Short mmCIF file of C-alpha atoms (C1' of nucleotides) in Angstrom, two decimals:
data_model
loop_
_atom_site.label_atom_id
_atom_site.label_comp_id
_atom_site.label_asym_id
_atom_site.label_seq_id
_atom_site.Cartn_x
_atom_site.Cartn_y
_atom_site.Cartn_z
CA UNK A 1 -19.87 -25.84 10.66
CA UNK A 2 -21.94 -22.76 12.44
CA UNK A 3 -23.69 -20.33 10.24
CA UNK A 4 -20.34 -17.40 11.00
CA UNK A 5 -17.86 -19.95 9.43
CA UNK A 6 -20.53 -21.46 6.16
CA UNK A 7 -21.42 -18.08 5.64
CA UNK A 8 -17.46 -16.60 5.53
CA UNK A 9 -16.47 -19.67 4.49
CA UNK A 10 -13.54 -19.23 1.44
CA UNK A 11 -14.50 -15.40 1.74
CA UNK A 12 -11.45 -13.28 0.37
CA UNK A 13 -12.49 -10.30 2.47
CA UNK A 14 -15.79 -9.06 5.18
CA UNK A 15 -16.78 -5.63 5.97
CA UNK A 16 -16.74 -5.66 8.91
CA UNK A 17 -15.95 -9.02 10.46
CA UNK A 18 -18.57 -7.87 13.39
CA UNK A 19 -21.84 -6.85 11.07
CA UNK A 20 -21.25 -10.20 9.77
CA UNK A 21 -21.14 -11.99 13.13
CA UNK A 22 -24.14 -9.86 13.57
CA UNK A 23 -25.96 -11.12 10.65
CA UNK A 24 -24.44 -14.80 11.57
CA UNK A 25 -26.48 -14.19 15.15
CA UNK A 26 -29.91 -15.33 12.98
CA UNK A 27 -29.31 -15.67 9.54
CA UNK A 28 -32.69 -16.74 8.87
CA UNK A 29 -34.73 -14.80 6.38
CA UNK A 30 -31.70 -12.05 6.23
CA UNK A 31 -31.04 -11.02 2.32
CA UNK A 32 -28.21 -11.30 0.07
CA UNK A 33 -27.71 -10.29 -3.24
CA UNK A 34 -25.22 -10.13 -6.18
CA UNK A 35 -25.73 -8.10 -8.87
CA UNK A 36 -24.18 -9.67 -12.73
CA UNK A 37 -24.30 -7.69 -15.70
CA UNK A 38 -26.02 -9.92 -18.37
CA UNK A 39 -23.66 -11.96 -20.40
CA UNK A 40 -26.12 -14.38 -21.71
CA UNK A 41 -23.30 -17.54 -21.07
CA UNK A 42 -22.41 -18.14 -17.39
CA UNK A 43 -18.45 -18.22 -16.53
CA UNK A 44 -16.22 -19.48 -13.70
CA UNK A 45 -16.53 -15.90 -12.31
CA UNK A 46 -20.43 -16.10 -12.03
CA UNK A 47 -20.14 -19.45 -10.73
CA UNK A 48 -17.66 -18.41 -7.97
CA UNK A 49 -20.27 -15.78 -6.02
CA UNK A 50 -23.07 -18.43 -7.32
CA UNK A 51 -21.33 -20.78 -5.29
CA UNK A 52 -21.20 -18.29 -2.40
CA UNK A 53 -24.84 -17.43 -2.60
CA UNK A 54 -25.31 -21.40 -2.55
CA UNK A 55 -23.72 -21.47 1.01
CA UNK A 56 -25.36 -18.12 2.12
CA UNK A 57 -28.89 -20.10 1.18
CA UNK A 58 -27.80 -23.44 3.19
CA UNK A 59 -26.88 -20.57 5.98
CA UNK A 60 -30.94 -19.57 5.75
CA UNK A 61 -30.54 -16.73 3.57
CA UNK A 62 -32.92 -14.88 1.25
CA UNK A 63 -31.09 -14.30 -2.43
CA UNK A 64 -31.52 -11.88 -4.84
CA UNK A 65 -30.00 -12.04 -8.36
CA UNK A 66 -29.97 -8.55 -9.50
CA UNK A 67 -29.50 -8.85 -13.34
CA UNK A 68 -27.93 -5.73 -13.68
CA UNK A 69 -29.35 -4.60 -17.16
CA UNK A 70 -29.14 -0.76 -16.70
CA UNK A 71 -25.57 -1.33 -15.48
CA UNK A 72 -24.54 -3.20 -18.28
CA UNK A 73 -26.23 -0.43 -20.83
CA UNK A 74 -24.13 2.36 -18.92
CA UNK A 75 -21.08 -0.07 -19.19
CA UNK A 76 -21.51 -0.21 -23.27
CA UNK A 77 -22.50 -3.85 -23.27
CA UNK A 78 -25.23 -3.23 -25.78
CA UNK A 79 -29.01 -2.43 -26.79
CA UNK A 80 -31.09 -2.75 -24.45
CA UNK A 81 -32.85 -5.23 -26.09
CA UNK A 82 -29.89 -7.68 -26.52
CA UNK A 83 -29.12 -6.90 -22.83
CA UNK A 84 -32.22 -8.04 -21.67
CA UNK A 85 -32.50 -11.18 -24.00
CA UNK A 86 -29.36 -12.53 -22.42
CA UNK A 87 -30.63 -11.75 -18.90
CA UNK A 88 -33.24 -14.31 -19.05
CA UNK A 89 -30.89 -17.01 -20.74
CA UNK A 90 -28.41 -16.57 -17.72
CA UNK A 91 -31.28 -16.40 -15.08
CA UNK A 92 -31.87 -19.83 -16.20
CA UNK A 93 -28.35 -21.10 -15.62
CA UNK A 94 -28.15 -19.75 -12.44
CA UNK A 95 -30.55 -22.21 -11.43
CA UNK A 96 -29.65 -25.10 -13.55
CA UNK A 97 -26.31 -24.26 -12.11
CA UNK A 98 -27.67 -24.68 -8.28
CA UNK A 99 -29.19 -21.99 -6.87
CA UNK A 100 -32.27 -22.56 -5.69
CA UNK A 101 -35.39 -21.86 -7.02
CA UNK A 102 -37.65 -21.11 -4.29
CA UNK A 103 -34.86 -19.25 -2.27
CA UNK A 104 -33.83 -17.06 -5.22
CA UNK A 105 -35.45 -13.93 -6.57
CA UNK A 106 -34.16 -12.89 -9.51
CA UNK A 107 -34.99 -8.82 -10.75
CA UNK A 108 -33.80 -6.87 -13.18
CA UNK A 109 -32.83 -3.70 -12.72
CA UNK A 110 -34.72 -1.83 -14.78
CA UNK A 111 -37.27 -2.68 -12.39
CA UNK A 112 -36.80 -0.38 -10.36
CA UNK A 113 -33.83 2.04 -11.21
CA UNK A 114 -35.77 4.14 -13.43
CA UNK A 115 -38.27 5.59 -10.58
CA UNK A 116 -38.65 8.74 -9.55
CA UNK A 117 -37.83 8.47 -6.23
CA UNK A 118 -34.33 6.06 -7.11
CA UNK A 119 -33.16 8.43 -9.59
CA UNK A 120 -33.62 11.67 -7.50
CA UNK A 121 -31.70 9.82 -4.56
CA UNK A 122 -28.85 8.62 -7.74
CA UNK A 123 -28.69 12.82 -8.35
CA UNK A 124 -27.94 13.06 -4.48
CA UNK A 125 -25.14 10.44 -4.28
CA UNK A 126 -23.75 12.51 -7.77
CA UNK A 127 -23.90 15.69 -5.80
CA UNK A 128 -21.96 13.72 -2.80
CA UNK A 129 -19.82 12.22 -4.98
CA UNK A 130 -16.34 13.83 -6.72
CA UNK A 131 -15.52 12.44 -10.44
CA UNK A 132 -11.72 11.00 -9.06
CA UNK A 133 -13.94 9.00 -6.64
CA UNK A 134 -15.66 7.49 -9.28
CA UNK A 135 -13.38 6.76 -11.55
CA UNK A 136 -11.60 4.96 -9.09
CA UNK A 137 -14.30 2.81 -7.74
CA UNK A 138 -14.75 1.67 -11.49
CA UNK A 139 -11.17 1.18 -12.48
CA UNK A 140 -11.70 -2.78 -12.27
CA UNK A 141 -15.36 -2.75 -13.73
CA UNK A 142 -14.89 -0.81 -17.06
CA UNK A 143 -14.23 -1.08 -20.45
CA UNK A 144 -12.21 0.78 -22.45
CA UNK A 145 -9.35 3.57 -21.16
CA UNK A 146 -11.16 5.98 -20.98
CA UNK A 147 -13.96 6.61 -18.64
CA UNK A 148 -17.68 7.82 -19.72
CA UNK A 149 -19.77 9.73 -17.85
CA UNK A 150 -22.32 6.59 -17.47
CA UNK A 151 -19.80 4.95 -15.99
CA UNK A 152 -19.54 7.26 -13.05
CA UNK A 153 -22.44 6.77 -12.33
CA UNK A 154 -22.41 3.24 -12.56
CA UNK A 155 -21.22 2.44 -8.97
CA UNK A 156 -23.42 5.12 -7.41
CA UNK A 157 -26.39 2.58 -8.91
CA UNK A 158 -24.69 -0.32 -7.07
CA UNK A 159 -24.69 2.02 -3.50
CA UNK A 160 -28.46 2.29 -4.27
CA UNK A 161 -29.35 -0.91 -5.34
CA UNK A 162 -28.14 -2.26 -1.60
CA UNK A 163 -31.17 -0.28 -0.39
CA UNK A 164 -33.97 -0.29 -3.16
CA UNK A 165 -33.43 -4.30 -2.56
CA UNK A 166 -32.91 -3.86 1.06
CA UNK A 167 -30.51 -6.53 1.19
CA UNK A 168 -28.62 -6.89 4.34
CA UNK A 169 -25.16 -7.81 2.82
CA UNK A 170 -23.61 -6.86 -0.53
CA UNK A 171 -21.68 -9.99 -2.07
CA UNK A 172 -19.33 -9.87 -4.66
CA UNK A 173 -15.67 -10.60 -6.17
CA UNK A 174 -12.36 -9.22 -5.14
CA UNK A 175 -13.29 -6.93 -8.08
CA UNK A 176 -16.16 -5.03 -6.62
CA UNK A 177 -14.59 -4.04 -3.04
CA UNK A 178 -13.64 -0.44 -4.29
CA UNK A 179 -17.73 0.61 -5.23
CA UNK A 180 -18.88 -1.19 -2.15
CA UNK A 181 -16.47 0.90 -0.06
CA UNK A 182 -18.38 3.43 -1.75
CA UNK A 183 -21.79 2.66 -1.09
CA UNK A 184 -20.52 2.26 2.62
CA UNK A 185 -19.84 5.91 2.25
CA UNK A 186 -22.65 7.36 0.38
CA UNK A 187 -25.69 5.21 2.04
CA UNK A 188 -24.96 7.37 4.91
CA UNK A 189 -24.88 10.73 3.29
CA UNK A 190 -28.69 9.81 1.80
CA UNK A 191 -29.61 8.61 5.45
CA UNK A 192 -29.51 5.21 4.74
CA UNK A 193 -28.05 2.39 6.48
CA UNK A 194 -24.53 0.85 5.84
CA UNK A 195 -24.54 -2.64 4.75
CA UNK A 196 -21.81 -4.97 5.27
CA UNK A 197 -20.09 -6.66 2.44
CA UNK A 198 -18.57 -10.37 1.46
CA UNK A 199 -15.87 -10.08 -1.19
CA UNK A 200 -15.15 -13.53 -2.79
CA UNK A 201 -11.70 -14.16 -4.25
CA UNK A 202 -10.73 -13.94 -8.00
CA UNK A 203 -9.32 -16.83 -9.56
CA UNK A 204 -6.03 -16.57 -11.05
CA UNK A 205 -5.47 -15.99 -15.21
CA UNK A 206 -5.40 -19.90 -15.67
CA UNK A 207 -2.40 -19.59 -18.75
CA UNK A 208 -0.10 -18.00 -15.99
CA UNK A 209 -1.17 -17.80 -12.55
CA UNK A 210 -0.49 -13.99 -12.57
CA UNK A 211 -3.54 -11.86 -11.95
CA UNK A 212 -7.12 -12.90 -12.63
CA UNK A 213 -8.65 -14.88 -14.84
CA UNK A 214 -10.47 -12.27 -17.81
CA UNK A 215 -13.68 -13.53 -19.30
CA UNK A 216 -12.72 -10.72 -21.79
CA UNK A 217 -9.17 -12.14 -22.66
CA UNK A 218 -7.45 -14.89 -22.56
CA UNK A 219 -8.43 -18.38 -20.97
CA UNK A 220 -11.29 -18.65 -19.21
CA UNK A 221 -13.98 -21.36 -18.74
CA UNK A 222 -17.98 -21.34 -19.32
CA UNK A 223 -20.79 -23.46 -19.02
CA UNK A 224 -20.04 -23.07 -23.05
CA UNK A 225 -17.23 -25.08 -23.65
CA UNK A 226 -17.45 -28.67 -24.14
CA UNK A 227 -16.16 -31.34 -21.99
CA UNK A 228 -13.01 -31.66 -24.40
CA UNK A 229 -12.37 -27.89 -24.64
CA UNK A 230 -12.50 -28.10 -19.78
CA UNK A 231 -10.26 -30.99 -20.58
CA UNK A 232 -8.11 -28.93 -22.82
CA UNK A 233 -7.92 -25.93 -21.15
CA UNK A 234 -7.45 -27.40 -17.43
CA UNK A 235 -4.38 -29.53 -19.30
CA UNK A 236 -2.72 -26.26 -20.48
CA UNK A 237 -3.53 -24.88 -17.07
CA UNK A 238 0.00 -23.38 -14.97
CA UNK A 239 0.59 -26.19 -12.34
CA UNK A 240 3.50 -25.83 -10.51
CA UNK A 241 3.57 -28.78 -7.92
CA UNK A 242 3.00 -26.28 -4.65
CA UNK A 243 0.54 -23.78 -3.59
CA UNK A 244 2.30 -20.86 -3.70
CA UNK A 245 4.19 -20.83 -6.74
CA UNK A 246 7.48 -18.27 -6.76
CA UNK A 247 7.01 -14.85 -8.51
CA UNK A 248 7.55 -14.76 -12.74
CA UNK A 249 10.10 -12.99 -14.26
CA UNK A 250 8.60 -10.05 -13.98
CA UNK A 251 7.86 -10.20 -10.19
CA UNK A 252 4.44 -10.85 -10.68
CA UNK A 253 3.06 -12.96 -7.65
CA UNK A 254 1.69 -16.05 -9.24
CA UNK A 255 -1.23 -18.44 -7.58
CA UNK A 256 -1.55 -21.94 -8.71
CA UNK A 257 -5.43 -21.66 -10.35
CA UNK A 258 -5.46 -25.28 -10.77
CA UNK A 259 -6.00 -25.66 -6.89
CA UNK A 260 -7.66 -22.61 -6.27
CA UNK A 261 -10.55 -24.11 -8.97
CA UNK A 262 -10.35 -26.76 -6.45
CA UNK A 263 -11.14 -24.81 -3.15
CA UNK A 264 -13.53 -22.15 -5.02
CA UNK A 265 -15.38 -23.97 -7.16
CA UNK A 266 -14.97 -28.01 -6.41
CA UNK A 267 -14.62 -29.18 -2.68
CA UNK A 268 -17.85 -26.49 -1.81
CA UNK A 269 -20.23 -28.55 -3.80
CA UNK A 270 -18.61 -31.62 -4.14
CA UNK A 271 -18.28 -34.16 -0.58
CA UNK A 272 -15.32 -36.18 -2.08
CA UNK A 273 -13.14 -36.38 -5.06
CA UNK A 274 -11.84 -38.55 -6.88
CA UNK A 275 -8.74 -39.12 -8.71
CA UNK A 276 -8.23 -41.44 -10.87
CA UNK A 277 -4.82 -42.84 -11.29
CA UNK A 278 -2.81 -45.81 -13.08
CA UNK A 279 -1.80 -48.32 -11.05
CA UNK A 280 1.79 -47.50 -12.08
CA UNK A 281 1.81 -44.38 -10.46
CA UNK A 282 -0.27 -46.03 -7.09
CA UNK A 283 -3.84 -45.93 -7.82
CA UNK A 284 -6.97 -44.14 -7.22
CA UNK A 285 -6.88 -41.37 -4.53
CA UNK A 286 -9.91 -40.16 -2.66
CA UNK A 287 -10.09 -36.12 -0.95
CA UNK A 288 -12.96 -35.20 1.14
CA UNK A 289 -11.39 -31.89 1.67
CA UNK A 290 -9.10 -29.02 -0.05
CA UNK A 291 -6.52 -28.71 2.26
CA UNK A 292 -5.34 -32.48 2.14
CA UNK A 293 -5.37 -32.50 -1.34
CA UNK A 294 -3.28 -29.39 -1.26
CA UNK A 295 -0.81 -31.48 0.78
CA UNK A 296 -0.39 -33.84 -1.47
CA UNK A 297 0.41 -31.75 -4.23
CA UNK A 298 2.97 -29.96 -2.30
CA UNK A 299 4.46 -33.36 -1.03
CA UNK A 300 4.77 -34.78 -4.38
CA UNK A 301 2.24 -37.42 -3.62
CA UNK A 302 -0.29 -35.98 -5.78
CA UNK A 303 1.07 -34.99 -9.05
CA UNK A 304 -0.06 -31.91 -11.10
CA UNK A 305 -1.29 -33.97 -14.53
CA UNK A 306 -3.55 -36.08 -12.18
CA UNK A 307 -4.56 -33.17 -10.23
CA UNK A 308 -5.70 -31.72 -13.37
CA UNK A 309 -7.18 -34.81 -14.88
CA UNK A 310 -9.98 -35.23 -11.58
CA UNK A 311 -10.67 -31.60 -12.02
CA UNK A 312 -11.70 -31.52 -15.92
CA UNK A 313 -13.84 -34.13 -14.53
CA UNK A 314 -15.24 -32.54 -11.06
CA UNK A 315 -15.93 -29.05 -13.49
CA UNK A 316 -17.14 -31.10 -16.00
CA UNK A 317 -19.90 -32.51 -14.05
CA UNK A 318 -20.71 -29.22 -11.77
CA UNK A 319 -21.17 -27.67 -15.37
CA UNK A 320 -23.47 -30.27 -17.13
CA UNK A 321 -26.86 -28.83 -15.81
CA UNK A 322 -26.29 -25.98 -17.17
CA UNK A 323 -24.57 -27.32 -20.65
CA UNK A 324 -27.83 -29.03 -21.04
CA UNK A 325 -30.11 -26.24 -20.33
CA UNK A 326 -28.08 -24.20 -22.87
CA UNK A 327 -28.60 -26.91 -25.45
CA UNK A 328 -32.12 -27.39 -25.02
"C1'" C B 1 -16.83 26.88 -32.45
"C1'" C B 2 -11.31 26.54 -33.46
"C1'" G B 3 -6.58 23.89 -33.51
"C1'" C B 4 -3.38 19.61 -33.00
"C1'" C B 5 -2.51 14.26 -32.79
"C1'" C B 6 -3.93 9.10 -33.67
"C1'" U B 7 -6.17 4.91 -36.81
"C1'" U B 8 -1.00 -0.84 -39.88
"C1'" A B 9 -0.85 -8.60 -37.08
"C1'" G B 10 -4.86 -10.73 -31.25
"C1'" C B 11 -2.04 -6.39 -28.28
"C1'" U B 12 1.74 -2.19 -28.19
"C1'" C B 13 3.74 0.10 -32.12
"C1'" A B 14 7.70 0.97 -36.35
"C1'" G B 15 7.57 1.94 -41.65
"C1'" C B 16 5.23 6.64 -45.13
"C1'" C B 17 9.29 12.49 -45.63
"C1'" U B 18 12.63 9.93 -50.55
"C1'" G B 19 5.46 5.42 -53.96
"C1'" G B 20 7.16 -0.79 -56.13
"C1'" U B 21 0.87 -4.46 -51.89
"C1'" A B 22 4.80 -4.51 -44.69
"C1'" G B 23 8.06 -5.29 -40.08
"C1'" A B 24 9.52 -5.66 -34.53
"C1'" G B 25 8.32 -6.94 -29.52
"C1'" C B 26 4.70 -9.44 -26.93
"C1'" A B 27 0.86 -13.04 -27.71
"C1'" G B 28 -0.41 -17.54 -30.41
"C1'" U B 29 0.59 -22.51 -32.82
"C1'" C B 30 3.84 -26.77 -33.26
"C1'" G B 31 7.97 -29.69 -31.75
"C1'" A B 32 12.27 -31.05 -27.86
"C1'" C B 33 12.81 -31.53 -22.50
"C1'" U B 34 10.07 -32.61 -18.05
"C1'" G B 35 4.59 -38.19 -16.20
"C1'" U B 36 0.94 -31.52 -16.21
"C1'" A B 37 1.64 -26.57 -16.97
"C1'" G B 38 5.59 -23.06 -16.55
"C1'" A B 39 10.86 -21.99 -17.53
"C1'" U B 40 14.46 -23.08 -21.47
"C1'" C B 41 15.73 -24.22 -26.46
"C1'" G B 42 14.15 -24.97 -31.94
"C1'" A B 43 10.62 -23.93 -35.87
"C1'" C B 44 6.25 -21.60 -37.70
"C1'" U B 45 1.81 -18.66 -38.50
"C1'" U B 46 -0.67 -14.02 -38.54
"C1'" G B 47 -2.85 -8.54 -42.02
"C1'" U B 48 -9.69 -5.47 -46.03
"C1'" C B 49 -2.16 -1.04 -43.68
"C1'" C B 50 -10.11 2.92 -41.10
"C1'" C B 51 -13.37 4.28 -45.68
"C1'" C B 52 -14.14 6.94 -50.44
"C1'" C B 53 -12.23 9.90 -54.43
"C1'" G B 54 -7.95 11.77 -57.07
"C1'" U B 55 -2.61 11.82 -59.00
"C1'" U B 56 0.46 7.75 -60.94
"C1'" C B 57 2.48 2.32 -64.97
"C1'" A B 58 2.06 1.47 -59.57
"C1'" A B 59 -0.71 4.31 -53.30
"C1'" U B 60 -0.16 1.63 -46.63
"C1'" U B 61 3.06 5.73 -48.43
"C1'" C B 62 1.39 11.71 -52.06
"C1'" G B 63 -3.30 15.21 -52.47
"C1'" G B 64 -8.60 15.97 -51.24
"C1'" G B 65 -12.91 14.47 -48.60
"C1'" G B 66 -15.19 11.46 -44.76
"C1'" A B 67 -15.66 8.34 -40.23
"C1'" G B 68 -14.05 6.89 -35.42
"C1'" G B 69 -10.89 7.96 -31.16
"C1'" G B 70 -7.75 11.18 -28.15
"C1'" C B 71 -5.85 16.03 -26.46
"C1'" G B 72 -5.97 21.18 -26.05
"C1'" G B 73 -7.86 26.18 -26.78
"C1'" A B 74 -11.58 29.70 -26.95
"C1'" C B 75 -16.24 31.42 -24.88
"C1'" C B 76 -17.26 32.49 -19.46
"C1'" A B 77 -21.78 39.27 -20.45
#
RNA sequence: CCGCCCUUAGCUCAGCCUGGUAGAGCAGUCGACUGUAGAUCGACUUGUCCCCCGUUCAAUUCGGGGAGGGCGGACCA
């Protein structure tokens, strides 16, 4: 696999395919960074871009972890205080979760996003910058209905934060694609460069398949739950037998999440899998990659409950550093 | 600063006028059917009715006060 394709590799969306190729030219000692407001217990969404900034790493990249403490604050996620605490618990599950130590420089962003200098440049992306913007960058980040002032500037921070870390590629979900279209924009108004961006792909609402999966409601899965609660909620998990389920009722497109855990989150850290099966219904089956396994389910060969059964397991064990580290 | 509206189940809301401790949809739980889930049937659960004071035999309902949220107006020398 050559750096272009590890480094793309699963990647929902790049901007633009040729600053990436660019970057892809000599990846080595080029920086990366995601930025995570502090939630204290690391989910399936943190793991997804975790897993990203895994591959950027193998690719020879430099990785910041921007623990996004100020962002959370102007997102009403708390006191400062209980912002921060949870900051350093999820620093450290970053790395029991993989990411490694050495490679990865972890700051929050309090650090720097009170000085002088950052906030007079935040002032000149608010004077570039109309409220409708805004508001629409943040429609996918916020809480509540209705929209504070802190939270307009909230994505003007996330422009700025590309070049107070001088990163050389924004990474992020699906989610974040709107305020890094943004920073694109305004970097250039303050004379700084544009950066490209890697947008990884959300992961469907596991109960349904329809839209994504909310840490904030319904189903999700963190390095929290037990291994009977993965077991359980994997079990309950929509599963249609293909990988591109028909539309609900509604007309809602639908994903199957059960196989897009397994190309997200399993086959990029795992070399083969697994699945155990009786003997009545033919025995063990091995996959050393997603798309095969994908076949198999769509064939019939590989049914859903056994598909489900390997993954419990394959989450399960990506998740037990990190289960540990929170019960220490 | 002024005015209006909202606050009831996890969510969206009805009920209050004409007081008797509450209901729908969705969600959820459990069964049936599928070797998973979903769909489809069947059953079931859910509440400091925002807080305080008052009237009353009795207040979610009426009156007063307060808190939180939303919307608008005014001011623009």
């Amino acid at each position: 696999m050559d750096a272009y394709e590890l480094i793309t590799r699963n990647a929902a969306e790049v901007v633009t395919e040729e600053e990436l190729r660019t970057l892809a030219d000599d990846p080595d000692g080029k920086r990366a960074y995601v930025g995570y407001e502090p939630s204290g217990v690391l989910h399936l969404g943190h793991m997804l871009t975790a897993t990203k900034l895994i591959e950027l790493q193998e690719a020879g990249f430099e990785v910041t972890v921007l623990l996004a403490d100020v962002h959370a604050y102007l997102n009403d996620k708390g006191s400062f205080e209980e912002i921060r605490e949870t900051a350093d618990r999820m620093q450290e599950q970053f790395i029991a979760y993989g990411l490694d130590e050495s490679q990865t420089e972890f700051v929050l962003g309090s650090e720097f996003q009170l000085d002088e200098e950052y906030t007079l440049d935040l002032h000149a992306a608010e004077l570039e910058t109309t409220l409708s913007r805004a508001k629409r960058a943040m429609a996918e980040i916020q809480r509540g209905d209705h929209a504070k002032v802190s939270q307009m500037v909230y994505p003007l921070m996330q422009a700025l934060d590309i070049e107070y870390l001088d990163v050389d590629l924004a990474v992020g979900g699906l989610d974040q694609r709107k305020v890094h279209m943004l920073a694109r924009e305004t970097l250039p108004e303050l004379d700084y460069e544009v950066r490209p961006a890697l947008h990884t792909p959300i992961i469907a609402d596991l109960d349904s398949g329809v839209g994504k999966m909310a840490s904030s409601s319904g189903v999700t899965i963190s390095m929290e739950d037990s291994e009977d609660e993965i077991e359980a909620k994997i079990n309950d998990a929509y599963c249609p037998p293909t990988a591109d389920p028909d539309p609900d009722g509604d007309g809602n497109e639908r994903e199957n999440p059960v196989l897009q855990l397994y190309q997200y989150h399993v086959f990029p850290r795992v070399e083969t899998v697994v699945v155990e099966r009786p003997e009545q219904y033919g025995g063990n089956l091995e996959y050393d990659d997603y798309e095969t396994l994908e076949a198999d389910l769509e064939s019939g060969d590989l049914h859903p409950m056994d598909a489900k059964s390997a993954l419990a397991a394959e989450l399960n064990a990506l998740i037990e550093p990190g289960r540990q580290q929170l019960n220490a």
